[in-house]
Amino acid sequence: MFDRKEVKEIIWKKWLFPDFTNKLTWLVGGAGVAVLLTPIAFKQLFYNWLVDTFNLNAGEHYKLAELQSNTADYWLGFGMVFLALAHNIGYQAFIYKSKKLAQVETQDLIEVDKALFLEFIELLPSDGLDVKLLEEHDFGNSHHGKEVKALDTFVHTWNNALKHFLDEELESKRQQLIDKSRHFIYTLANRSYSIGNGEMFSCIPDAYRGAWDWPPHVEEQIRELNELGTELFELHKDFVLTARRKLKC
């Protein structure tokens, strides 16, 4: 149903200013205006032409009585214009309500995604330890285990249906992010060695720790980890910016 405000908007905007892109409104309304504006003499000629055409094709002979009044034509013209406007307002009311329902549905989807995004930001904020590690850390140096704890949680708890975004673009970026995060976490775990009290880790094997020059395979694994960290940071940044733009938060 329509409330008073919606009815007023439809009547003022769609009745007084009809949308003539609607072909049926244009056809019926145009025909009605033509009936009203066409001089009676031209109508008489047109009607006689129709009768003559029928007589020629049917082999019968009919006559059209002289028109004494054009009142019927005016009623016909006004009636067609009224029907065109009535059809237009009904059509526009349907379109208006359909758009309103679509907007409500879209807003509901946005609210679902917004809640999920806020949950994501709480776990992996842009200024959190994990993201700062990805942005700034050189894995030729040691790192603390808690600096990748949130990333590890993200990998192991955000790959299920309840963590999927309803917006296709956001979901695609979330999937890219979790795939890259998984690759990074597993690679880092395989290349890390516990040092000190067990909370600090280094990606340099014990035999080369403190050396001035590292062998090529150590240089290669440090380069790989630094590149993975940078790629993951950029994916996180892109995901956050896209979500903020789409969800207005």
PDB file of C-alpha atoms in Angstrom:
ATOM      1  CA  MET A   1       0.000   0.000   0.000  1.00  0.00           C
ATOM      2  CA  PHE A   2       0.977   3.636  -0.444  1.00  0.00           C
ATOM      3  CA  ASP A   3       1.126   6.180   2.337  1.00  0.00           C
ATOM      4  CA  ARG A   4      -0.165   9.747   1.925  1.00  0.00           C
ATOM      5  CA  LYS A   5       3.252  11.147   1.023  1.00  0.00           C
ATOM      6  CA  GLU A   6       3.787   8.539  -1.693  1.00  0.00           C
ATOM      7  CA  VAL A   7       0.325   9.120  -3.185  1.00  0.00           C
ATOM      8  CA  LYS A   8       0.926  12.879  -3.281  1.00  0.00           C
ATOM      9  CA  GLU A   9       4.310  12.420  -4.938  1.00  0.00           C
ATOM     10  CA  ILE A  10       2.935  10.059  -7.580  1.00  0.00           C
ATOM     11  CA  ILE A  11      -0.051  12.301  -8.419  1.00  0.00           C
ATOM     12  CA  TRP A  12       1.906  15.558  -8.655  1.00  0.00           C
ATOM     13  CA  LYS A  13       4.913  14.182 -10.473  1.00  0.00           C
ATOM     14  CA  LYS A  14       3.364  11.460 -12.600  1.00  0.00           C
ATOM     15  CA  TRP A  15      -0.140  12.795 -13.343  1.00  0.00           C
ATOM     16  CA  LEU A  16       0.636  16.455 -13.966  1.00  0.00           C
ATOM     17  CA  PHE A  17       3.997  15.625 -15.553  1.00  0.00           C
ATOM     18  CA  PRO A  18       3.472  12.202 -17.148  1.00  0.00           C
ATOM     19  CA  ASP A  19       6.340  10.054 -18.320  1.00  0.00           C
ATOM     20  CA  PHE A  20       5.788   9.825 -22.066  1.00  0.00           C
ATOM     21  CA  THR A  21       8.662   7.396 -22.458  1.00  0.00           C
ATOM     22  CA  ASN A  22       5.918   4.870 -21.683  1.00  0.00           C
ATOM     23  CA  LYS A  23       4.932   3.891 -25.241  1.00  0.00           C
ATOM     24  CA  LEU A  24       1.315   3.018 -24.454  1.00  0.00           C
ATOM     25  CA  THR A  25       0.782   6.362 -22.708  1.00  0.00           C
ATOM     26  CA  TRP A  26       2.309   8.150 -25.686  1.00  0.00           C
ATOM     27  CA  LEU A  27       0.201   6.224 -28.225  1.00  0.00           C
ATOM     28  CA  VAL A  28      -3.185   6.619 -26.518  1.00  0.00           C
ATOM     29  CA  GLY A  29      -2.543  10.178 -25.325  1.00  0.00           C
ATOM     30  CA  GLY A  30      -1.258  11.243 -28.726  1.00  0.00           C
ATOM     31  CA  ALA A  31      -4.285   9.743 -30.446  1.00  0.00           C
ATOM     32  CA  GLY A  32      -6.613  11.567 -28.059  1.00  0.00           C
ATOM     33  CA  VAL A  33      -4.883  14.906 -28.647  1.00  0.00           C
ATOM     34  CA  ALA A  34      -5.028  14.302 -32.383  1.00  0.00           C
ATOM     35  CA  VAL A  35      -8.779  13.726 -32.176  1.00  0.00           C
ATOM     36  CA  LEU A  36      -9.230  16.965 -30.228  1.00  0.00           C
ATOM     37  CA  LEU A  37      -7.055  19.133 -32.450  1.00  0.00           C
ATOM     38  CA  THR A  38      -7.981  17.799 -35.888  1.00  0.00           C
ATOM     39  CA  PRO A  39     -10.528  20.092 -37.656  1.00  0.00           C
ATOM     40  CA  ILE A  40     -13.942  18.541 -38.278  1.00  0.00           C
ATOM     41  CA  ALA A  41     -13.509  18.875 -42.041  1.00  0.00           C
ATOM     42  CA  PHE A  42     -10.410  16.707 -42.043  1.00  0.00           C
ATOM     43  CA  LYS A  43     -12.144  14.149 -39.846  1.00  0.00           C
ATOM     44  CA  GLN A  44     -15.042  14.030 -42.336  1.00  0.00           C
ATOM     45  CA  LEU A  45     -12.625  13.450 -45.196  1.00  0.00           C
ATOM     46  CA  PHE A  46     -10.837  10.714 -43.236  1.00  0.00           C
ATOM     47  CA  TYR A  47     -14.078   8.929 -42.340  1.00  0.00           C
ATOM     48  CA  ASN A  48     -15.279   9.122 -45.962  1.00  0.00           C
ATOM     49  CA  TRP A  49     -11.950   7.665 -47.088  1.00  0.00           C
ATOM     50  CA  LEU A  50     -12.387   4.752 -44.686  1.00  0.00           C
ATOM     51  CA  VAL A  51     -15.915   4.117 -45.967  1.00  0.00           C
ATOM     52  CA  ASP A  52     -14.818   4.301 -49.607  1.00  0.00           C
ATOM     53  CA  THR A  53     -11.954   1.910 -48.925  1.00  0.00           C
ATOM     54  CA  PHE A  54     -14.330  -0.545 -47.252  1.00  0.00           C
ATOM     55  CA  ASN A  55     -16.802  -0.300 -50.161  1.00  0.00           C
ATOM     56  CA  LEU A  56     -14.033  -0.906 -52.673  1.00  0.00           C
ATOM     57  CA  ASN A  57     -12.727  -4.016 -50.924  1.00  0.00           C
ATOM     58  CA  ALA A  58     -16.027  -5.488 -49.743  1.00  0.00           C
ATOM     59  CA  GLY A  59     -18.070  -4.842 -52.853  1.00  0.00           C
ATOM     60  CA  GLU A  60     -20.787  -3.219 -50.755  1.00  0.00           C
ATOM     61  CA  HIS A  61     -21.933   0.383 -50.791  1.00  0.00           C
ATOM     62  CA  TYR A  62     -22.359   2.286 -47.583  1.00  0.00           C
ATOM     63  CA  LYS A  63     -22.703   5.995 -46.936  1.00  0.00           C
ATOM     64  CA  LEU A  64     -21.548   8.051 -43.993  1.00  0.00           C
ATOM     65  CA  ALA A  65     -24.101  10.519 -42.766  1.00  0.00           C
ATOM     66  CA  GLU A  66     -23.025  14.133 -42.617  1.00  0.00           C
ATOM     67  CA  LEU A  67     -21.731  15.010 -39.190  1.00  0.00           C
ATOM     68  CA  GLN A  68     -23.958  17.569 -37.545  1.00  0.00           C
ATOM     69  CA  SER A  69     -21.918  17.846 -34.347  1.00  0.00           C
ATOM     70  CA  ASN A  70     -18.402  17.024 -33.272  1.00  0.00           C
ATOM     71  CA  THR A  71     -19.350  16.574 -29.586  1.00  0.00           C
ATOM     72  CA  ALA A  72     -18.775  12.821 -29.758  1.00  0.00           C
ATOM     73  CA  ASP A  73     -15.287  13.384 -31.130  1.00  0.00           C
ATOM     74  CA  TYR A  74     -14.415  15.693 -28.268  1.00  0.00           C
ATOM     75  CA  TRP A  75     -15.636  13.177 -25.732  1.00  0.00           C
ATOM     76  CA  LEU A  76     -13.625  10.482 -27.487  1.00  0.00           C
ATOM     77  CA  GLY A  77     -10.498  12.651 -27.479  1.00  0.00           C
ATOM     78  CA  PHE A  78     -10.843  13.648 -23.823  1.00  0.00           C
ATOM     79  CA  GLY A  79     -11.572  10.057 -22.899  1.00  0.00           C
ATOM     80  CA  MET A  80      -8.424   8.793 -24.627  1.00  0.00           C
ATOM     81  CA  VAL A  81      -6.279  11.458 -22.965  1.00  0.00           C
ATOM     82  CA  PHE A  82      -7.784  10.592 -19.568  1.00  0.00           C
ATOM     83  CA  LEU A  83      -7.155   6.881 -20.121  1.00  0.00           C
ATOM     84  CA  ALA A  84      -3.563   7.617 -21.133  1.00  0.00           C
ATOM     85  CA  LEU A  85      -2.965   9.640 -17.975  1.00  0.00           C
ATOM     86  CA  ALA A  86      -4.698   7.026 -15.803  1.00  0.00           C
ATOM     87  CA  HIS A  87      -2.591   4.260 -17.323  1.00  0.00           C
ATOM     88  CA  ASN A  88       0.547   6.354 -16.830  1.00  0.00           C
ATOM     89  CA  ILE A  89      -0.126   6.994 -13.146  1.00  0.00           C
ATOM     90  CA  GLY A  90      -0.835   3.301 -12.541  1.00  0.00           C
ATOM     91  CA  TYR A  91       2.307   2.304 -14.390  1.00  0.00           C
ATOM     92  CA  GLN A  92       4.417   4.868 -12.550  1.00  0.00           C
ATOM     93  CA  ALA A  93       2.933   3.804  -9.192  1.00  0.00           C
ATOM     94  CA  PHE A  94       4.038   0.234  -9.941  1.00  0.00           C
ATOM     95  CA  ILE A  95       7.548   1.381 -10.909  1.00  0.00           C
ATOM     96  CA  TYR A  96       7.754   3.638  -7.842  1.00  0.00           C
ATOM     97  CA  LYS A  97       6.787   0.837  -5.458  1.00  0.00           C
ATOM     98  CA  SER A  98       9.144  -1.619  -7.155  1.00  0.00           C
ATOM     99  CA  LYS A  99      12.041   0.797  -6.724  1.00  0.00           C
ATOM    100  CA  LYS A 100      11.113   1.359  -3.069  1.00  0.00           C
ATOM    101  CA  LEU A 101      11.105  -2.386  -2.410  1.00  0.00           C
ATOM    102  CA  ALA A 102      14.427  -2.770  -4.232  1.00  0.00           C
ATOM    103  CA  GLN A 103      15.936   0.024  -2.139  1.00  0.00           C
ATOM    104  CA  VAL A 104      14.762  -1.617   1.084  1.00  0.00           C
ATOM    105  CA  GLU A 105      16.194  -4.963   0.010  1.00  0.00           C
ATOM    106  CA  THR A 106      19.492  -3.348  -0.985  1.00  0.00           C
ATOM    107  CA  GLN A 107      19.688  -1.507   2.333  1.00  0.00           C
ATOM    108  CA  ASP A 108      19.099  -4.765   4.214  1.00  0.00           C
ATOM    109  CA  LEU A 109      21.964  -6.401   2.303  1.00  0.00           C
ATOM    110  CA  ILE A 110      24.218  -3.430   3.037  1.00  0.00           C
ATOM    111  CA  GLU A 111      23.465  -3.680   6.766  1.00  0.00           C
ATOM    112  CA  VAL A 112      24.425  -7.374   6.776  1.00  0.00           C
ATOM    113  CA  ASP A 113      27.716  -6.653   4.999  1.00  0.00           C
ATOM    114  CA  LYS A 114      28.389  -3.630   7.196  1.00  0.00           C
ATOM    115  CA  ALA A 115      28.106  -5.714  10.359  1.00  0.00           C
ATOM    116  CA  LEU A 116      30.475  -8.317   8.912  1.00  0.00           C
ATOM    117  CA  PHE A 117      32.969  -5.663   7.816  1.00  0.00           C
ATOM    118  CA  LEU A 118      33.013  -4.109  11.296  1.00  0.00           C
ATOM    119  CA  GLU A 119      33.752  -7.574  12.665  1.00  0.00           C
ATOM    120  CA  PHE A 120      36.628  -7.889  10.192  1.00  0.00           C
ATOM    121  CA  ILE A 121      38.036  -4.474  11.134  1.00  0.00           C
ATOM    122  CA  GLU A 122      37.903  -5.391  14.802  1.00  0.00           C
ATOM    123  CA  LEU A 123      40.059  -8.434  14.048  1.00  0.00           C
ATOM    124  CA  LEU A 124      42.420  -6.862  11.489  1.00  0.00           C
ATOM    125  CA  PRO A 125      42.415  -3.062  11.847  1.00  0.00           C
ATOM    126  CA  SER A 126      44.613  -1.079   9.478  1.00  0.00           C
ATOM    127  CA  ASP A 127      46.719   0.152  12.395  1.00  0.00           C
ATOM    128  CA  GLY A 128      46.923  -3.249  14.115  1.00  0.00           C
ATOM    129  CA  LEU A 129      50.123  -5.188  14.784  1.00  0.00           C
ATOM    130  CA  ASP A 130      49.552  -7.677  11.972  1.00  0.00           C
ATOM    131  CA  VAL A 131      48.909  -5.096   9.244  1.00  0.00           C
ATOM    132  CA  LYS A 132      51.814  -2.925  10.401  1.00  0.00           C
ATOM    133  CA  LEU A 133      54.056  -5.987  10.273  1.00  0.00           C
ATOM    134  CA  LEU A 134      53.015  -6.592   6.661  1.00  0.00           C
ATOM    135  CA  GLU A 135      53.586  -2.955   5.746  1.00  0.00           C
ATOM    136  CA  GLU A 136      56.872  -2.230   7.507  1.00  0.00           C
ATOM    137  CA  HIS A 137      58.702  -5.363   8.639  1.00  0.00           C
ATOM    138  CA  ASP A 138      61.814  -6.787   6.995  1.00  0.00           C
ATOM    139  CA  PHE A 139      61.785 -10.519   7.639  1.00  0.00           C
ATOM    140  CA  GLY A 140      65.543 -10.504   7.750  1.00  0.00           C
ATOM    141  CA  ASN A 141      64.879  -9.363  11.317  1.00  0.00           C
ATOM    142  CA  SER A 142      63.102 -11.268  14.081  1.00  0.00           C
ATOM    143  CA  HIS A 143      59.397 -10.795  14.820  1.00  0.00           C
ATOM    144  CA  HIS A 144      57.101 -11.469  17.780  1.00  0.00           C
ATOM    145  CA  GLY A 145      54.584 -14.299  17.528  1.00  0.00           C
ATOM    146  CA  LYS A 146      51.669 -12.083  18.577  1.00  0.00           C
ATOM    147  CA  GLU A 147      52.249  -9.915  15.500  1.00  0.00           C
ATOM    148  CA  VAL A 148      50.669 -12.577  13.281  1.00  0.00           C
ATOM    149  CA  LYS A 149      48.092 -13.932  15.740  1.00  0.00           C
ATOM    150  CA  ALA A 150      45.144 -12.047  14.202  1.00  0.00           C
ATOM    151  CA  LEU A 151      46.144 -13.139  10.697  1.00  0.00           C
ATOM    152  CA  ASP A 152      46.269 -16.728  11.858  1.00  0.00           C
ATOM    153  CA  THR A 153      42.784 -16.351  13.403  1.00  0.00           C
ATOM    154  CA  PHE A 154      41.502 -14.794  10.174  1.00  0.00           C
ATOM    155  CA  VAL A 155      42.800 -17.709   8.099  1.00  0.00           C
ATOM    156  CA  HIS A 156      41.267 -20.357  10.347  1.00  0.00           C
ATOM    157  CA  THR A 157      37.904 -18.759  11.200  1.00  0.00           C
ATOM    158  CA  TRP A 158      36.905 -16.652   8.175  1.00  0.00           C
ATOM    159  CA  ASN A 159      36.646 -19.345   5.527  1.00  0.00           C
ATOM    160  CA  ASN A 160      33.010 -20.364   6.008  1.00  0.00           C
ATOM    161  CA  ALA A 161      29.584 -19.328   4.701  1.00  0.00           C
ATOM    162  CA  LEU A 162      28.819 -17.055   7.672  1.00  0.00           C
ATOM    163  CA  LYS A 163      31.854 -14.932   6.799  1.00  0.00           C
ATOM    164  CA  HIS A 164      30.891 -14.410   3.151  1.00  0.00           C
ATOM    165  CA  PHE A 165      29.885 -10.926   2.018  1.00  0.00           C
ATOM    166  CA  LEU A 166      26.646 -10.625   0.058  1.00  0.00           C
ATOM    167  CA  ASP A 167      28.133  -7.992  -2.234  1.00  0.00           C
ATOM    168  CA  GLU A 168      29.933  -9.844  -5.039  1.00  0.00           C
ATOM    169  CA  GLU A 169      32.864  -7.442  -5.299  1.00  0.00           C
ATOM    170  CA  LEU A 170      33.507  -7.460  -1.551  1.00  0.00           C
ATOM    171  CA  GLU A 171      33.247 -11.237  -1.398  1.00  0.00           C
ATOM    172  CA  SER A 172      35.721 -11.592  -4.270  1.00  0.00           C
ATOM    173  CA  LYS A 173      38.213  -9.354  -2.481  1.00  0.00           C
ATOM    174  CA  ARG A 174      37.672 -11.172   0.819  1.00  0.00           C
ATOM    175  CA  GLN A 175      38.428 -14.470  -0.901  1.00  0.00           C
ATOM    176  CA  GLN A 176      41.607 -13.071  -2.461  1.00  0.00           C
ATOM    177  CA  LEU A 177      42.662 -11.740   0.925  1.00  0.00           C
ATOM    178  CA  ILE A 178      42.110 -15.002   2.762  1.00  0.00           C
ATOM    179  CA  ASP A 179      43.876 -17.026   0.052  1.00  0.00           C
ATOM    180  CA  LYS A 180      46.923 -14.770   0.197  1.00  0.00           C
ATOM    181  CA  SER A 181      46.822 -14.717   4.020  1.00  0.00           C
ATOM    182  CA  ARG A 182      46.810 -18.514   4.132  1.00  0.00           C
ATOM    183  CA  HIS A 183      49.779 -18.694   1.786  1.00  0.00           C
ATOM    184  CA  PHE A 184      51.670 -16.100   3.831  1.00  0.00           C
ATOM    185  CA  ILE A 185      50.950 -17.708   7.228  1.00  0.00           C
ATOM    186  CA  TYR A 186      51.949 -21.180   6.062  1.00  0.00           C
ATOM    187  CA  THR A 187      55.093 -19.896   4.338  1.00  0.00           C
ATOM    188  CA  LEU A 188      56.087 -17.869   7.397  1.00  0.00           C
ATOM    189  CA  ALA A 189      55.498 -20.856   9.704  1.00  0.00           C
ATOM    190  CA  ASN A 190      57.702 -23.082   7.541  1.00  0.00           C
ATOM    191  CA  ARG A 191      60.481 -20.497   7.400  1.00  0.00           C
ATOM    192  CA  SER A 192      60.453 -19.370  11.048  1.00  0.00           C
ATOM    193  CA  TYR A 193      62.622 -20.562  13.908  1.00  0.00           C
ATOM    194  CA  SER A 194      61.893 -19.993  17.597  1.00  0.00           C
ATOM    195  CA  ILE A 195      64.481 -17.934  19.449  1.00  0.00           C
ATOM    196  CA  GLY A 196      64.866 -16.618  22.985  1.00  0.00           C
ATOM    197  CA  ASN A 197      61.897 -17.430  25.223  1.00  0.00           C
ATOM    198  CA  GLY A 198      59.869 -18.979  22.409  1.00  0.00           C
ATOM    199  CA  GLU A 199      57.778 -15.886  21.701  1.00  0.00           C
ATOM    200  CA  MET A 200      60.253 -14.408  19.234  1.00  0.00           C
ATOM    201  CA  PHE A 201      60.898 -15.894  15.812  1.00  0.00           C
ATOM    202  CA  SER A 202      63.505 -15.473  13.103  1.00  0.00           C
ATOM    203  CA  CYS A 203      63.471 -16.534   9.472  1.00  0.00           C
ATOM    204  CA  ILE A 204      67.258 -16.914   9.475  1.00  0.00           C
ATOM    205  CA  PRO A 205      68.475 -20.433  10.289  1.00  0.00           C
ATOM    206  CA  ASP A 206      70.643 -20.750  13.421  1.00  0.00           C
ATOM    207  CA  ALA A 207      73.736 -21.483  11.360  1.00  0.00           C
ATOM    208  CA  TYR A 208      73.536 -18.117   9.554  1.00  0.00           C
ATOM    209  CA  ARG A 209      72.092 -15.886  12.243  1.00  0.00           C
ATOM    210  CA  GLY A 210      74.456 -12.987  12.901  1.00  0.00           C
ATOM    211  CA  ALA A 211      76.464 -13.619   9.717  1.00  0.00           C
ATOM    212  CA  TRP A 212      77.258 -10.715   7.404  1.00  0.00           C
ATOM    213  CA  ASP A 213      76.414 -12.633   4.257  1.00  0.00           C
ATOM    214  CA  TRP A 214      73.604 -15.127   3.831  1.00  0.00           C
ATOM    215  CA  PRO A 215      73.631 -17.947   1.305  1.00  0.00           C
ATOM    216  CA  PRO A 216      71.401 -17.529  -1.782  1.00  0.00           C
ATOM    217  CA  HIS A 217      68.617 -19.781  -0.495  1.00  0.00           C
ATOM    218  CA  VAL A 218      68.280 -17.698   2.694  1.00  0.00           C
ATOM    219  CA  GLU A 219      68.282 -14.463   0.692  1.00  0.00           C
ATOM    220  CA  GLU A 220      65.601 -15.942  -1.538  1.00  0.00           C
ATOM    221  CA  GLN A 221      63.269 -16.948   1.298  1.00  0.00           C
ATOM    222  CA  ILE A 222      63.613 -13.528   2.956  1.00  0.00           C
ATOM    223  CA  ARG A 223      62.806 -11.831  -0.359  1.00  0.00           C
ATOM    224  CA  GLU A 224      59.779 -14.096  -0.833  1.00  0.00           C
ATOM    225  CA  LEU A 225      58.402 -13.338   2.631  1.00  0.00           C
ATOM    226  CA  ASN A 226      58.887  -9.581   2.188  1.00  0.00           C
ATOM    227  CA  GLU A 227      57.085  -9.665  -1.163  1.00  0.00           C
ATOM    228  CA  LEU A 228      54.236 -11.762   0.243  1.00  0.00           C
ATOM    229  CA  GLY A 229      53.888  -9.338   3.141  1.00  0.00           C
ATOM    230  CA  THR A 230      53.695  -6.350   0.791  1.00  0.00           C
ATOM    231  CA  GLU A 231      51.155  -8.061  -1.496  1.00  0.00           C
ATOM    232  CA  LEU A 232      48.997  -8.989   1.500  1.00  0.00           C
ATOM    233  CA  PHE A 233      49.153  -5.449   2.873  1.00  0.00           C
ATOM    234  CA  GLU A 234      47.982  -4.030  -0.474  1.00  0.00           C
ATOM    235  CA  LEU A 235      45.111  -6.537  -0.643  1.00  0.00           C
ATOM    236  CA  HIS A 236      44.039  -5.614   2.877  1.00  0.00           C
ATOM    237  CA  LYS A 237      44.183  -1.909   2.049  1.00  0.00           C
ATOM    238  CA  ASP A 238      42.190  -2.353  -1.171  1.00  0.00           C
ATOM    239  CA  PHE A 239      39.555  -4.451   0.601  1.00  0.00           C
ATOM    240  CA  VAL A 240      39.120  -1.916   3.412  1.00  0.00           C
ATOM    241  CA  LEU A 241      38.836   1.058   1.032  1.00  0.00           C
ATOM    242  CA  THR A 242      36.366  -0.753  -1.230  1.00  0.00           C
ATOM    243  CA  ALA A 243      34.200  -1.796   1.721  1.00  0.00           C
ATOM    244  CA  ARG A 244      34.196   1.735   3.185  1.00  0.00           C
ATOM    245  CA  ARG A 245      33.154   3.177  -0.171  1.00  0.00           C
ATOM    246  CA  LYS A 246      30.361   0.644  -0.726  1.00  0.00           C
ATOM    247  CA  LEU A 247      29.080   0.427   2.840  1.00  0.00           C
ATOM    248  CA  LYS A 248      29.577   4.089   3.778  1.00  0.00           C
ATOM    249  CA  CYS A 249      31.362   3.280   7.004  1.00  0.00           C
TER     250      CYS A 249
END
